[in-house]
PDB file of C-alpha atoms in Angstrom:
ATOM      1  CA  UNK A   1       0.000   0.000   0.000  1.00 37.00           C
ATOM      2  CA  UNK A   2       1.147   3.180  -0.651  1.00 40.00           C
ATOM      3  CA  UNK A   3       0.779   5.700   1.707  1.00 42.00           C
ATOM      4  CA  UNK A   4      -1.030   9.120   0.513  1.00 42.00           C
ATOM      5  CA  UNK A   5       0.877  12.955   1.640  1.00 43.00           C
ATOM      6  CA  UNK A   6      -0.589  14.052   4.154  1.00 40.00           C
ATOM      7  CA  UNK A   7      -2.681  17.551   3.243  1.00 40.00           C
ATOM      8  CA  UNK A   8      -2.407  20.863   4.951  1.00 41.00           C
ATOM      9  CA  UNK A   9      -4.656  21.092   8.171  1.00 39.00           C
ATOM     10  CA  UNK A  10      -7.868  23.378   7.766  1.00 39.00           C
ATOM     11  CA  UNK A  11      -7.882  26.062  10.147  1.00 39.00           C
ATOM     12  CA  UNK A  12      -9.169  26.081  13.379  1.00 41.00           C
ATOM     13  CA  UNK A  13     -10.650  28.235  15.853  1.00 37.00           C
ATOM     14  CA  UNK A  14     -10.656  26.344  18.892  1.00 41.00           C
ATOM     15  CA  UNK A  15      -8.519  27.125  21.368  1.00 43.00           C
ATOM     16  CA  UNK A  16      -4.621  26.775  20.413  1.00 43.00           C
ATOM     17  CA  UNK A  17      -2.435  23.861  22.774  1.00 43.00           C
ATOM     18  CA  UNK A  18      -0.993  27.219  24.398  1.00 39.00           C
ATOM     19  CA  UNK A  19      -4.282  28.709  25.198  1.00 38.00           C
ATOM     20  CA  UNK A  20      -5.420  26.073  27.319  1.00 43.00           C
ATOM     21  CA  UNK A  21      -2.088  25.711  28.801  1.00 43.00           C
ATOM     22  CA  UNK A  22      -2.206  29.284  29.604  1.00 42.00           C
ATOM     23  CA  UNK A  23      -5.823  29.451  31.049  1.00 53.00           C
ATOM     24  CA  UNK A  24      -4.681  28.188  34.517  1.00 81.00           C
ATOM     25  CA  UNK A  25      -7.976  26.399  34.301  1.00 95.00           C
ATOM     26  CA  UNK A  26      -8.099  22.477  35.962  1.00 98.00           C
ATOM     27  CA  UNK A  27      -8.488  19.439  33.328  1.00 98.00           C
ATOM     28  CA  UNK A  28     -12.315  19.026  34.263  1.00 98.00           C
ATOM     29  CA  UNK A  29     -13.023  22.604  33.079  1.00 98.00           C
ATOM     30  CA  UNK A  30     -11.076  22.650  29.814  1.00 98.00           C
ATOM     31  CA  UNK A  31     -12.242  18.639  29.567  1.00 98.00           C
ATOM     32  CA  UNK A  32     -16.039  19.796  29.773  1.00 98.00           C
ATOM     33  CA  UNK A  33     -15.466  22.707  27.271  1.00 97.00           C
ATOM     34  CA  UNK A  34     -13.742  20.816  24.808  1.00 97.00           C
ATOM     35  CA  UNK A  35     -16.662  17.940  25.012  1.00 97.00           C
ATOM     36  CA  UNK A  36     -19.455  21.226  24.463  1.00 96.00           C
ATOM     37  CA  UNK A  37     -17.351  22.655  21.657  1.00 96.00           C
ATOM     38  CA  UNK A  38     -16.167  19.431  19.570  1.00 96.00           C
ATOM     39  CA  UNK A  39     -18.252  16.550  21.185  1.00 95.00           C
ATOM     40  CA  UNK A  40     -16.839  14.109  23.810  1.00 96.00           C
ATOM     41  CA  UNK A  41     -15.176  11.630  21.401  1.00 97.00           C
ATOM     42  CA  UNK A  42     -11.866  10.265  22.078  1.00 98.00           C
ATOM     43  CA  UNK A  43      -9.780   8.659  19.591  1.00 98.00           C
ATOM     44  CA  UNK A  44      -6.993   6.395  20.697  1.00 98.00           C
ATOM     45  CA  UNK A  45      -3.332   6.049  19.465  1.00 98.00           C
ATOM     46  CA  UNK A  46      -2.788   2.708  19.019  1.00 97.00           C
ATOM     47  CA  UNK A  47       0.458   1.931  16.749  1.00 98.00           C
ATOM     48  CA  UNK A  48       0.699  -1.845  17.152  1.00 95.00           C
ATOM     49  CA  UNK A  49       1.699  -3.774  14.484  1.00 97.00           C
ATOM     50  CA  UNK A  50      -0.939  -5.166  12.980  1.00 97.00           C
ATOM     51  CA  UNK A  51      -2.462  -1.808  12.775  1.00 97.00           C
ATOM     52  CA  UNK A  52       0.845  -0.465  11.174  1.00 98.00           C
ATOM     53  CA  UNK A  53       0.968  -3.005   8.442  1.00 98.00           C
ATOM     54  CA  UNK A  54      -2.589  -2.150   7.307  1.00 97.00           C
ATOM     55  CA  UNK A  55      -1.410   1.347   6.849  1.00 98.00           C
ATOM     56  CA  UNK A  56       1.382  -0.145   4.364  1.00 98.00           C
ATOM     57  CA  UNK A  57       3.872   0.972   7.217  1.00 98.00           C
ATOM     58  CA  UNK A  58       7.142  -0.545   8.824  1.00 98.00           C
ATOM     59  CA  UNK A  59       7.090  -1.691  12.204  1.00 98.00           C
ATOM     60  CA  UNK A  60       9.915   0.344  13.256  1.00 98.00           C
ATOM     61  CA  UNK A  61      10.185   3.989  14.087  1.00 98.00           C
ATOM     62  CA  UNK A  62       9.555   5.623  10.688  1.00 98.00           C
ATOM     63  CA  UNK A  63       5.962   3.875  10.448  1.00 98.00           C
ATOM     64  CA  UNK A  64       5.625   4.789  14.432  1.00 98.00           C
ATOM     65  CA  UNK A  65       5.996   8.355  13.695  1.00 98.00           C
ATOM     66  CA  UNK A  66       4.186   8.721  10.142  1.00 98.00           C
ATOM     67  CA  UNK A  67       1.260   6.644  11.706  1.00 98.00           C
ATOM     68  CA  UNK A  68       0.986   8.907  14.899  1.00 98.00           C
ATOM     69  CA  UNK A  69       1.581  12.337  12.585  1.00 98.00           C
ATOM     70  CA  UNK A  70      -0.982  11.345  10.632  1.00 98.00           C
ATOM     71  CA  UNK A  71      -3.881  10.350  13.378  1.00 98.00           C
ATOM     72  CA  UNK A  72      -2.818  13.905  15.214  1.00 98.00           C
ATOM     73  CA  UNK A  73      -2.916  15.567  11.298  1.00 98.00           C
ATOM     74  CA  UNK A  74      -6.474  14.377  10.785  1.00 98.00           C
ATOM     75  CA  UNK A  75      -8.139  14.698  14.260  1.00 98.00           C
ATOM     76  CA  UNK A  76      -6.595  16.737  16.900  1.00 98.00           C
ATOM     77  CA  UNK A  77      -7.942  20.081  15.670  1.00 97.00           C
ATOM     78  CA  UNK A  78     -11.480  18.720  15.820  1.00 96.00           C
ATOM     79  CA  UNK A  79     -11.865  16.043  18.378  1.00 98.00           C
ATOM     80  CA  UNK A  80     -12.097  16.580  21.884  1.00 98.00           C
ATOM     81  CA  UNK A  81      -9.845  14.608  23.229  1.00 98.00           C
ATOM     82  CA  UNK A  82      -6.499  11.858  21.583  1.00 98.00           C
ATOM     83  CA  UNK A  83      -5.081   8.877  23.964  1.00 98.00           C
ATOM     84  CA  UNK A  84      -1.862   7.900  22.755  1.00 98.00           C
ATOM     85  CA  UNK A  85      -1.151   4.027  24.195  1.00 98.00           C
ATOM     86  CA  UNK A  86       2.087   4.656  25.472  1.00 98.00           C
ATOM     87  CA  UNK A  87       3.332   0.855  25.376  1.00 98.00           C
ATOM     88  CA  UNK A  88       2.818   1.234  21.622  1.00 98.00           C
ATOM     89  CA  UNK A  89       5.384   4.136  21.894  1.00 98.00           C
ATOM     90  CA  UNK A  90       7.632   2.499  24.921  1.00 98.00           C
ATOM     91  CA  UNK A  91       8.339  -0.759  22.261  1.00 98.00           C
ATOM     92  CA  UNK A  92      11.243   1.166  19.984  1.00 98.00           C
ATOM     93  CA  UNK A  93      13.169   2.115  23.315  1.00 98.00           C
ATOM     94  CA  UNK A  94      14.267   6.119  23.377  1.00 98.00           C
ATOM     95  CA  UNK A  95      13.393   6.832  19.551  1.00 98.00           C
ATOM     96  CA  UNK A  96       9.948   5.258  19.854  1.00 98.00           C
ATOM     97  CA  UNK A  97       9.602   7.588  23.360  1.00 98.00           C
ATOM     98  CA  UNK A  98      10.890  10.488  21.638  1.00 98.00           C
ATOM     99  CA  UNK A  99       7.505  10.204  18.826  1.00 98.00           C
ATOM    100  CA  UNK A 100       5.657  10.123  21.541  1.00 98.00           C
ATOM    101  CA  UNK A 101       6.751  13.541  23.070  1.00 98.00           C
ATOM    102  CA  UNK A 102       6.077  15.230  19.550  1.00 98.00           C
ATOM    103  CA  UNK A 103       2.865  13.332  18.892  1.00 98.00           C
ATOM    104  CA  UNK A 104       1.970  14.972  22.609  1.00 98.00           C
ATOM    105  CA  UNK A 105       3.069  18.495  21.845  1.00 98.00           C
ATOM    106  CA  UNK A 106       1.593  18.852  18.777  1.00 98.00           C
ATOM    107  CA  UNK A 107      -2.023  17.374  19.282  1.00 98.00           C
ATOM    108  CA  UNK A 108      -2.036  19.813  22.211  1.00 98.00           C
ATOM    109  CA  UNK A 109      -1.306  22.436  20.166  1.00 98.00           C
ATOM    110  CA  UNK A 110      -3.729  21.753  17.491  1.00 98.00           C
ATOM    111  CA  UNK A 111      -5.954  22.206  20.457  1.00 97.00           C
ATOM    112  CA  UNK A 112      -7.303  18.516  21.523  1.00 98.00           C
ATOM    113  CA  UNK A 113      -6.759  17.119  25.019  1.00 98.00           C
ATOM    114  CA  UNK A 114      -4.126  14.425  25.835  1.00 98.00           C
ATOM    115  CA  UNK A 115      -4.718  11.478  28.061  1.00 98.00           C
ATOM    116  CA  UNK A 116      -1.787   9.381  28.028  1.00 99.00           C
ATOM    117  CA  UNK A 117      -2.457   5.991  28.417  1.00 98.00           C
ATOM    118  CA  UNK A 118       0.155   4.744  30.376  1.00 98.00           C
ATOM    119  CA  UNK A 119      -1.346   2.667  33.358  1.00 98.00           C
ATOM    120  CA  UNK A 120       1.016   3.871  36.137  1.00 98.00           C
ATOM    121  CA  UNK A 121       0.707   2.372  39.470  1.00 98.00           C
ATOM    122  CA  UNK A 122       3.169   2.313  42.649  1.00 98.00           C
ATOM    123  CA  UNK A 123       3.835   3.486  45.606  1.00 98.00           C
ATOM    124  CA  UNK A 124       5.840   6.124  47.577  1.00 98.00           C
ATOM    125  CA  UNK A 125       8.453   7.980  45.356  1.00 98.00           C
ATOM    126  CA  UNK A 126       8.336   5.936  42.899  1.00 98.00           C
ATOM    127  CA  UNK A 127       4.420   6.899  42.092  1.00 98.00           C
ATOM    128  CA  UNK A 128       5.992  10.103  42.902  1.00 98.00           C
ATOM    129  CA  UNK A 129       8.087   9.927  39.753  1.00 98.00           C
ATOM    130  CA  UNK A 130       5.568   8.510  37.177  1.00 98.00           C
ATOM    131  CA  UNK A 131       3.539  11.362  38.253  1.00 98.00           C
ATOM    132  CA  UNK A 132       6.594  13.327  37.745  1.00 98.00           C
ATOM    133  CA  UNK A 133       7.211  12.205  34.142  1.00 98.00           C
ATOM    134  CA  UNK A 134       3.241  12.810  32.376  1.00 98.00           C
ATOM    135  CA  UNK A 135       1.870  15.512  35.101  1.00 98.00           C
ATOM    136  CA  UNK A 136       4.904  17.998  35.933  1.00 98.00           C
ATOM    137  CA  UNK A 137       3.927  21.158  33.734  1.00 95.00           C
ATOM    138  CA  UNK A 138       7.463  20.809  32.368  1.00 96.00           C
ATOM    139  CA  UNK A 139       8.013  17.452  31.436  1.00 98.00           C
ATOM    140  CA  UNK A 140       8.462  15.988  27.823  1.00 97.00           C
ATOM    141  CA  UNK A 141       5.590  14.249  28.497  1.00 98.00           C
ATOM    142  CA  UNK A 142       3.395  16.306  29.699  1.00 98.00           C
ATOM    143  CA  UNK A 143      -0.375  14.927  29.434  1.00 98.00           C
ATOM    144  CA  UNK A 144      -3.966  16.712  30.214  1.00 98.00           C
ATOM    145  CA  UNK A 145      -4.728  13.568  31.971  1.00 99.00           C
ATOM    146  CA  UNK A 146      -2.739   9.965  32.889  1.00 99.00           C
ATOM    147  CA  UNK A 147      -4.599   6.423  33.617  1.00 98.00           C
ATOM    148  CA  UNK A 148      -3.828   4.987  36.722  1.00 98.00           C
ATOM    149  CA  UNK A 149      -3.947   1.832  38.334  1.00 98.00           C
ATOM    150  CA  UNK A 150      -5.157   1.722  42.142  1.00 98.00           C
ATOM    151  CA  UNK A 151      -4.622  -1.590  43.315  1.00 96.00           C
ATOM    152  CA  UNK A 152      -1.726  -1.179  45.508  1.00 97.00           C
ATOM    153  CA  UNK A 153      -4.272   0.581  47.012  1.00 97.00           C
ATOM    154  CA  UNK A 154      -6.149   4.035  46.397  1.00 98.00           C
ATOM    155  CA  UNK A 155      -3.700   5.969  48.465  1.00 98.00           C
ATOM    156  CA  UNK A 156      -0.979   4.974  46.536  1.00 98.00           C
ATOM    157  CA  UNK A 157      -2.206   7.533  43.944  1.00 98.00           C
ATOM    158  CA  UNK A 158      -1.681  10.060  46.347  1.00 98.00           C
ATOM    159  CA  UNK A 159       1.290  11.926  44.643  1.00 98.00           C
ATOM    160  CA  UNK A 160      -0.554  11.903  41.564  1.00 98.00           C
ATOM    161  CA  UNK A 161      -3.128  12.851  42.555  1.00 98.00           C
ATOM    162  CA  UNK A 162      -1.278  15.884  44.641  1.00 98.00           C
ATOM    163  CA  UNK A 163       0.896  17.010  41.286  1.00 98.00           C
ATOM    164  CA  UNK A 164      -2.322  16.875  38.933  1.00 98.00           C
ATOM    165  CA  UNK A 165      -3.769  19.375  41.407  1.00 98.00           C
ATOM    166  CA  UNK A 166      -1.048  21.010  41.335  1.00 98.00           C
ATOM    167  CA  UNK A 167      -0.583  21.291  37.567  1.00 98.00           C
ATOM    168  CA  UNK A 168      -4.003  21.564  36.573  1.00 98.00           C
ATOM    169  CA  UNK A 169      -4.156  18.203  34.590  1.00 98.00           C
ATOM    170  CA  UNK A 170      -6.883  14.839  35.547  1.00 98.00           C
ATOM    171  CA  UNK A 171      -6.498  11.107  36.396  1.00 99.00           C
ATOM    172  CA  UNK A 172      -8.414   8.661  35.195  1.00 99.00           C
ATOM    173  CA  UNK A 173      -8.317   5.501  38.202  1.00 98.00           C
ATOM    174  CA  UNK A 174      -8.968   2.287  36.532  1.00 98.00           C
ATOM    175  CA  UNK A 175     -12.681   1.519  38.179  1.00 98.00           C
ATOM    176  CA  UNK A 176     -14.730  -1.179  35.801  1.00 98.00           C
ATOM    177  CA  UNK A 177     -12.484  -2.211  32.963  1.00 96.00           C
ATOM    178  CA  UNK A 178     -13.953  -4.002  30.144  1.00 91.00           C
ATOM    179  CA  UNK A 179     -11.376  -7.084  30.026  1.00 92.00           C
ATOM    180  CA  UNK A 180     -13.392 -10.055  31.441  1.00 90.00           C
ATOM    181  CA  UNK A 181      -9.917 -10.670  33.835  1.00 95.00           C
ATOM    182  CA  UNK A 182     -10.802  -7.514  35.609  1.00 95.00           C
ATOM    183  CA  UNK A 183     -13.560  -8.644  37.951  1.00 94.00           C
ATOM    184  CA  UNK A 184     -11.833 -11.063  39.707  1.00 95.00           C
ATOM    185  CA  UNK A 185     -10.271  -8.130  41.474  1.00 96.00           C
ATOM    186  CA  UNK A 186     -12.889  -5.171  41.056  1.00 97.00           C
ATOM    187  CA  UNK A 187     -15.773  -7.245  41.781  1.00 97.00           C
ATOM    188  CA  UNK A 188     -13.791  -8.032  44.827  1.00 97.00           C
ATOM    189  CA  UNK A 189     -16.201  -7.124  48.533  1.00 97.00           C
ATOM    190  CA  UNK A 190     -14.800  -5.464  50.940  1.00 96.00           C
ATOM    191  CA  UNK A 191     -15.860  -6.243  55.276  1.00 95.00           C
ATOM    192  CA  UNK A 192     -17.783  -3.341  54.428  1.00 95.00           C
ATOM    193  CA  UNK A 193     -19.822  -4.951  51.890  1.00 96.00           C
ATOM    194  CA  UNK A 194     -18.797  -2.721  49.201  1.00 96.00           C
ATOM    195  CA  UNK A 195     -16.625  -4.270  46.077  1.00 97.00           C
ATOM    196  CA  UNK A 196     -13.466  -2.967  44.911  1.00 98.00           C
ATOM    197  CA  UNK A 197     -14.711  -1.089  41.907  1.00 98.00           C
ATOM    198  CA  UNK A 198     -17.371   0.874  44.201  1.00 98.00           C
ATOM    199  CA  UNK A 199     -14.769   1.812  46.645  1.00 98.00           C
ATOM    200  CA  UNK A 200     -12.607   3.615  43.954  1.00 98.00           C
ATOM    201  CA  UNK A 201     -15.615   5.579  42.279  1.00 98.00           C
ATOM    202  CA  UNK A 202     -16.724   6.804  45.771  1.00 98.00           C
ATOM    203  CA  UNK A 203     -12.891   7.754  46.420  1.00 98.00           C
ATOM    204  CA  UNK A 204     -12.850   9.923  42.802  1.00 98.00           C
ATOM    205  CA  UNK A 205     -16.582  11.249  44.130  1.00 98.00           C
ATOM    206  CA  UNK A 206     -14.612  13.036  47.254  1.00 98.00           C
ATOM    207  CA  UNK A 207     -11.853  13.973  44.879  1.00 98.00           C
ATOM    208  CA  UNK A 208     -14.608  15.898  42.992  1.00 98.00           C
ATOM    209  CA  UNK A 209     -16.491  17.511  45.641  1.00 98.00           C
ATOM    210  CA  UNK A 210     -17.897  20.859  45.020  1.00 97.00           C
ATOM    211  CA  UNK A 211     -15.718  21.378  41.621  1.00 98.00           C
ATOM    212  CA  UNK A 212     -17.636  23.036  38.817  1.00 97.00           C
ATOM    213  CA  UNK A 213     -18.406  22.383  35.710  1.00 97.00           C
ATOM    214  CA  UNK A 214     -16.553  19.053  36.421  1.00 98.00           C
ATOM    215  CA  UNK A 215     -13.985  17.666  38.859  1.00 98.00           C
ATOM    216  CA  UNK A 216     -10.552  16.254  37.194  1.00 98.00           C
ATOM    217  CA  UNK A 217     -10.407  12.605  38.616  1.00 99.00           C
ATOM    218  CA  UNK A 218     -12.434   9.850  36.555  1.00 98.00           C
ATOM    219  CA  UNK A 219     -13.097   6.582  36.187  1.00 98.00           C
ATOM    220  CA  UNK A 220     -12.461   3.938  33.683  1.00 98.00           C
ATOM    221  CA  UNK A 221     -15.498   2.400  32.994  1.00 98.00           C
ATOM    222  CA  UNK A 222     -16.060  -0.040  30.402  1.00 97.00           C
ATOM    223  CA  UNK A 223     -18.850   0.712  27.780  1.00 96.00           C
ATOM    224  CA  UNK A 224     -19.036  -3.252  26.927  1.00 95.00           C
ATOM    225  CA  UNK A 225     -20.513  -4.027  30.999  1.00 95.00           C
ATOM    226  CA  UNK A 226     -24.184  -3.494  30.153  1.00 93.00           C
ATOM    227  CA  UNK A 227     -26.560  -2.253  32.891  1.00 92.00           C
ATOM    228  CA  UNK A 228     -24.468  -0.574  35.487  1.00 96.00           C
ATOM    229  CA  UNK A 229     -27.099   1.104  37.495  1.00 95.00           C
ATOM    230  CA  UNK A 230     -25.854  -0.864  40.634  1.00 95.00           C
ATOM    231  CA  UNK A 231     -23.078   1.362  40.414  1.00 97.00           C
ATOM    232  CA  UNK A 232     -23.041   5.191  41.512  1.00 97.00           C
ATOM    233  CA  UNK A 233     -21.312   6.661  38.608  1.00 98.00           C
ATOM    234  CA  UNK A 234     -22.420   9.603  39.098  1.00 97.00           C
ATOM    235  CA  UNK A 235     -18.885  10.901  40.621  1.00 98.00           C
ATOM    236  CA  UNK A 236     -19.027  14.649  39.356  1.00 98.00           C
ATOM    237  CA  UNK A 237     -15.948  13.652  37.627  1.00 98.00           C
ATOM    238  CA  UNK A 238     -15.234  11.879  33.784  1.00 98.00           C
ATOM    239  CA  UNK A 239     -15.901   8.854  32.560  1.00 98.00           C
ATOM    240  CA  UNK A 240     -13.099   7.129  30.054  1.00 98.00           C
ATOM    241  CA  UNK A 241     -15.106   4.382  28.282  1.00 97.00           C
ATOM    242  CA  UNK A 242     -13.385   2.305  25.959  1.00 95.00           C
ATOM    243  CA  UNK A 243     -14.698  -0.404  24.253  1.00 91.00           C
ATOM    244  CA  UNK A 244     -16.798   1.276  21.453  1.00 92.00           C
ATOM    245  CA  UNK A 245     -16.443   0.178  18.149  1.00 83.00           C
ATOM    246  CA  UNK A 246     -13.909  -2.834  17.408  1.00 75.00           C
ATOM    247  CA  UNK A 247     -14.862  -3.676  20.613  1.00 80.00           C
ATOM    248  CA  UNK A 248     -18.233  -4.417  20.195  1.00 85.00           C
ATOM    249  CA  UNK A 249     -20.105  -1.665  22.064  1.00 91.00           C
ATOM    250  CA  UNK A 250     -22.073   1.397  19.969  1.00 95.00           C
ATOM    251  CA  UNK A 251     -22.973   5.250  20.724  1.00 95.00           C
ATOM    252  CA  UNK A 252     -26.115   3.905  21.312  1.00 95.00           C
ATOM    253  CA  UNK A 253     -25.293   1.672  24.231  1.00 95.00           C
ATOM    254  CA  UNK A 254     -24.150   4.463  25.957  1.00 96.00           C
ATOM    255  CA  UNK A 255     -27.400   5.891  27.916  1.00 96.00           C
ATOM    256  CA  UNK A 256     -28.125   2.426  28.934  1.00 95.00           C
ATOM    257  CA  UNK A 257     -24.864   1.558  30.527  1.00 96.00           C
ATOM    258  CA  UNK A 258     -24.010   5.166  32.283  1.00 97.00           C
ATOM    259  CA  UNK A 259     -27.437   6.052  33.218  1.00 96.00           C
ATOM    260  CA  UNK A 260     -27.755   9.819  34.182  1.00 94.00           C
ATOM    261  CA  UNK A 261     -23.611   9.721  34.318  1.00 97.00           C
ATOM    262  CA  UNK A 262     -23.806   9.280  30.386  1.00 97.00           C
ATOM    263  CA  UNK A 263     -23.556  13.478  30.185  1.00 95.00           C
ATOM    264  CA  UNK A 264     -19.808  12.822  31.622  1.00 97.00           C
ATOM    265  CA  UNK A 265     -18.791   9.680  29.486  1.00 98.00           C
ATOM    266  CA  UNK A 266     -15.935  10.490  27.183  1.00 98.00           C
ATOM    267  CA  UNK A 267     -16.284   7.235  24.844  1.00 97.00           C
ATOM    268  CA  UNK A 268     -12.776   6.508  23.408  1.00 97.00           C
ATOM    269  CA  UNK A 269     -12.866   4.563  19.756  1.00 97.00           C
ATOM    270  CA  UNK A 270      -9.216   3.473  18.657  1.00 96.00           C
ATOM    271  CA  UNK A 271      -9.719   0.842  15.714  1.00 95.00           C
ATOM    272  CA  UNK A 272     -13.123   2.137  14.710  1.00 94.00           C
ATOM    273  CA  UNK A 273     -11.363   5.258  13.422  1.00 97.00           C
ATOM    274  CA  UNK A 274      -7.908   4.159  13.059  1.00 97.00           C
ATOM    275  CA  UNK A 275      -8.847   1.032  10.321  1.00 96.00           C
ATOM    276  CA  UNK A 276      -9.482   4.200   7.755  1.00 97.00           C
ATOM    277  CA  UNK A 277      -5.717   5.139   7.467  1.00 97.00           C
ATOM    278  CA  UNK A 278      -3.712   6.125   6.677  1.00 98.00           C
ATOM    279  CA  UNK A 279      -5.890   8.520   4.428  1.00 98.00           C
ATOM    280  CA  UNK A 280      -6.788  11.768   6.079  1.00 98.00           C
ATOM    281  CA  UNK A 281      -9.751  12.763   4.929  1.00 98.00           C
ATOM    282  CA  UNK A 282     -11.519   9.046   5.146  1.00 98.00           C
ATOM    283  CA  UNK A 283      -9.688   9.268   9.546  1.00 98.00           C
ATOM    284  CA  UNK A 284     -11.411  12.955   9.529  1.00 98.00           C
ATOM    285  CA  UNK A 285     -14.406  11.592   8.537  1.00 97.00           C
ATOM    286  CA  UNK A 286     -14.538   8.267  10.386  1.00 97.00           C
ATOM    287  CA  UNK A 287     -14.021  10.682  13.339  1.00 97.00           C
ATOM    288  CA  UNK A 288     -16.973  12.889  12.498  1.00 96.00           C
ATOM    289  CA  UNK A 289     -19.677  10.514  12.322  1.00 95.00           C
ATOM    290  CA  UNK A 290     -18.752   8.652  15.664  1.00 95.00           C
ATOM    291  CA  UNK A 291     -18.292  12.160  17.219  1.00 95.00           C
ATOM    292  CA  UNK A 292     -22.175  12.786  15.895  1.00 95.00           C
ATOM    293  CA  UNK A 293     -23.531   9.484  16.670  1.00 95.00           C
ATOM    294  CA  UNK A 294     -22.087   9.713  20.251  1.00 96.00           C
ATOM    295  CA  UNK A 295     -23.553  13.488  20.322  1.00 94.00           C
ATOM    296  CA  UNK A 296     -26.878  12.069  19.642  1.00 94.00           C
ATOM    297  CA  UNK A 297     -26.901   9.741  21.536  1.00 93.00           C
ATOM    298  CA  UNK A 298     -25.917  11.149  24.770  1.00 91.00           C
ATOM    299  CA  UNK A 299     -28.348  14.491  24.067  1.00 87.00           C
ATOM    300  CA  UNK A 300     -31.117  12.003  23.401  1.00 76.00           C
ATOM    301  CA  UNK A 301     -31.602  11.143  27.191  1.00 60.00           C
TER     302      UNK A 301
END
């Protein structure tokens, strides 16, 4: 296959990278603008290899860094929100890191929000440093947001949760993944009768308390679990749900898992988008209609 030149971006007038780094406002703010202005959709950045040969591309760093130019190139100045996989990145050693700092800078400064999906989970100063490396305002890797993982406990998070405060950017806390191998520890009760999963969306609920128009600590909530409404997901804070398209899951499913939470879901689509590259227009447009059909369907309830 041979891969097309990539065109010239059409303007923008959202809000520049710079801007938004500038505003000194938390991620939940500039999170719920960007969802009212472009739609909550998230596409993921997901360079495996599979992906890569479908796109006619090497699996080395050359087809790492035209595949990620050209997802940022056709969305990040209309989407919401793009969630590079950072294992993806991590797999070519320095070079492969080194895309992923320019994929981050310049989706940001086309104006779409960054959750890196990284996973991170320790404790003490070494939590202290993964925070360090995707939340300190000047780090190569600076991200809007980070995924976390809580079970070494939700405490554990604490100096993540400390530095996003401090540098105005979100966590998302793994909660209700959509891997079937994730219940045998989130489904997990507590001596207080509550499970595992509960426990870490009431946590995000305190993080959240009082913040307006939305706190900066979600949840990871799969959009492939079906009816939910055991669950208070309701946490004044966003909800990353992967699992739409390739997956199996639809915009439509979305009222009917999240409930009255559905207003904060920011559905994340990966394959769904990505299987149009690598030509722009047809990833711009793959985009758009799951960006509409999600609109719909969350303003339909």
């Amino acid at each position: 296959m041979t891969v097309p030149p990539t065109p010239d971006r059409a303007p923008s007038t959202r809000p520049s990278g710079s801007q938004q780094r500038l505003s000194g406002e938390p991620f939940g703010a500039r999170l719920r603008r960007a969802m009212d202005e472009r739609g909550p959709l998230c596409v993921g950045i997901d360079p495996h290899a599979s992906l890569l040969a479908e796109w006619g591309l090497n699996d080395d760093v050359s087809g790492l860094e035209r595949f990620s130019r050209t997802v940022v190139e056709a969305t990040a100045d209309r989407v919401a929100v793009l969630k590079p996989q950072s294992a993806f990145f991590e797999r070519f050693g320095s070079r492969g890191v080194a895309v992923l700092e320019k994929t981050v800078e310049e989706a940001r400064a086309a104006g779409a929000l960054v959750i890196m999906d990284a996973k991170r989970g320790d404790i003490g100063s070494t939590m202290a440093a993964y925070a360090e490396s995707f939340l300190k305002k000047d780090a190569p890797l600076f991200s809007d947001a980070l995924t976390v993982s809580p079970y070494l406990g939700y405490g554990s998070l604490k100096p993540a949760v400390d530095l996003a405060r401090e540098s105005g950017a979100g966590l998302f806390v793994l909660a209700l993944t959509s891997n079937p191998q994730g219940g045998e520890v989130q489904h997990a009760v507590r001596p207080d009768g509550r499970n595992v999963a509960a426990t870490m969306l009431a946590h995000l609920a305190a993080e959240n308390a009082g913040e307006e128009p939305l706190g900066s600590f979600g949840a990871v909530v799969g959009a492939t679990l079906g009816d939910l409404s055991s669950y208070d997901l309701d946490i004044n804070g966003p909800l990353l749900a992967p699992g739409i398209g390739a997956q199996g899951a639809t915009p439509a499913d979305l009222p009917r898992v999240f409930g009255t939470a559905v207003r904060h879901v920011v559905p994340n689509v990966s394959r769904g988008v990505l299987r149009y590259g690598p030509d722009v227009v047809a990833l711009r447009d793959a985009a758009q209609r799951y960006a509409e059909e999600i609109r719909v369907a969350v303003t339909a309830t």
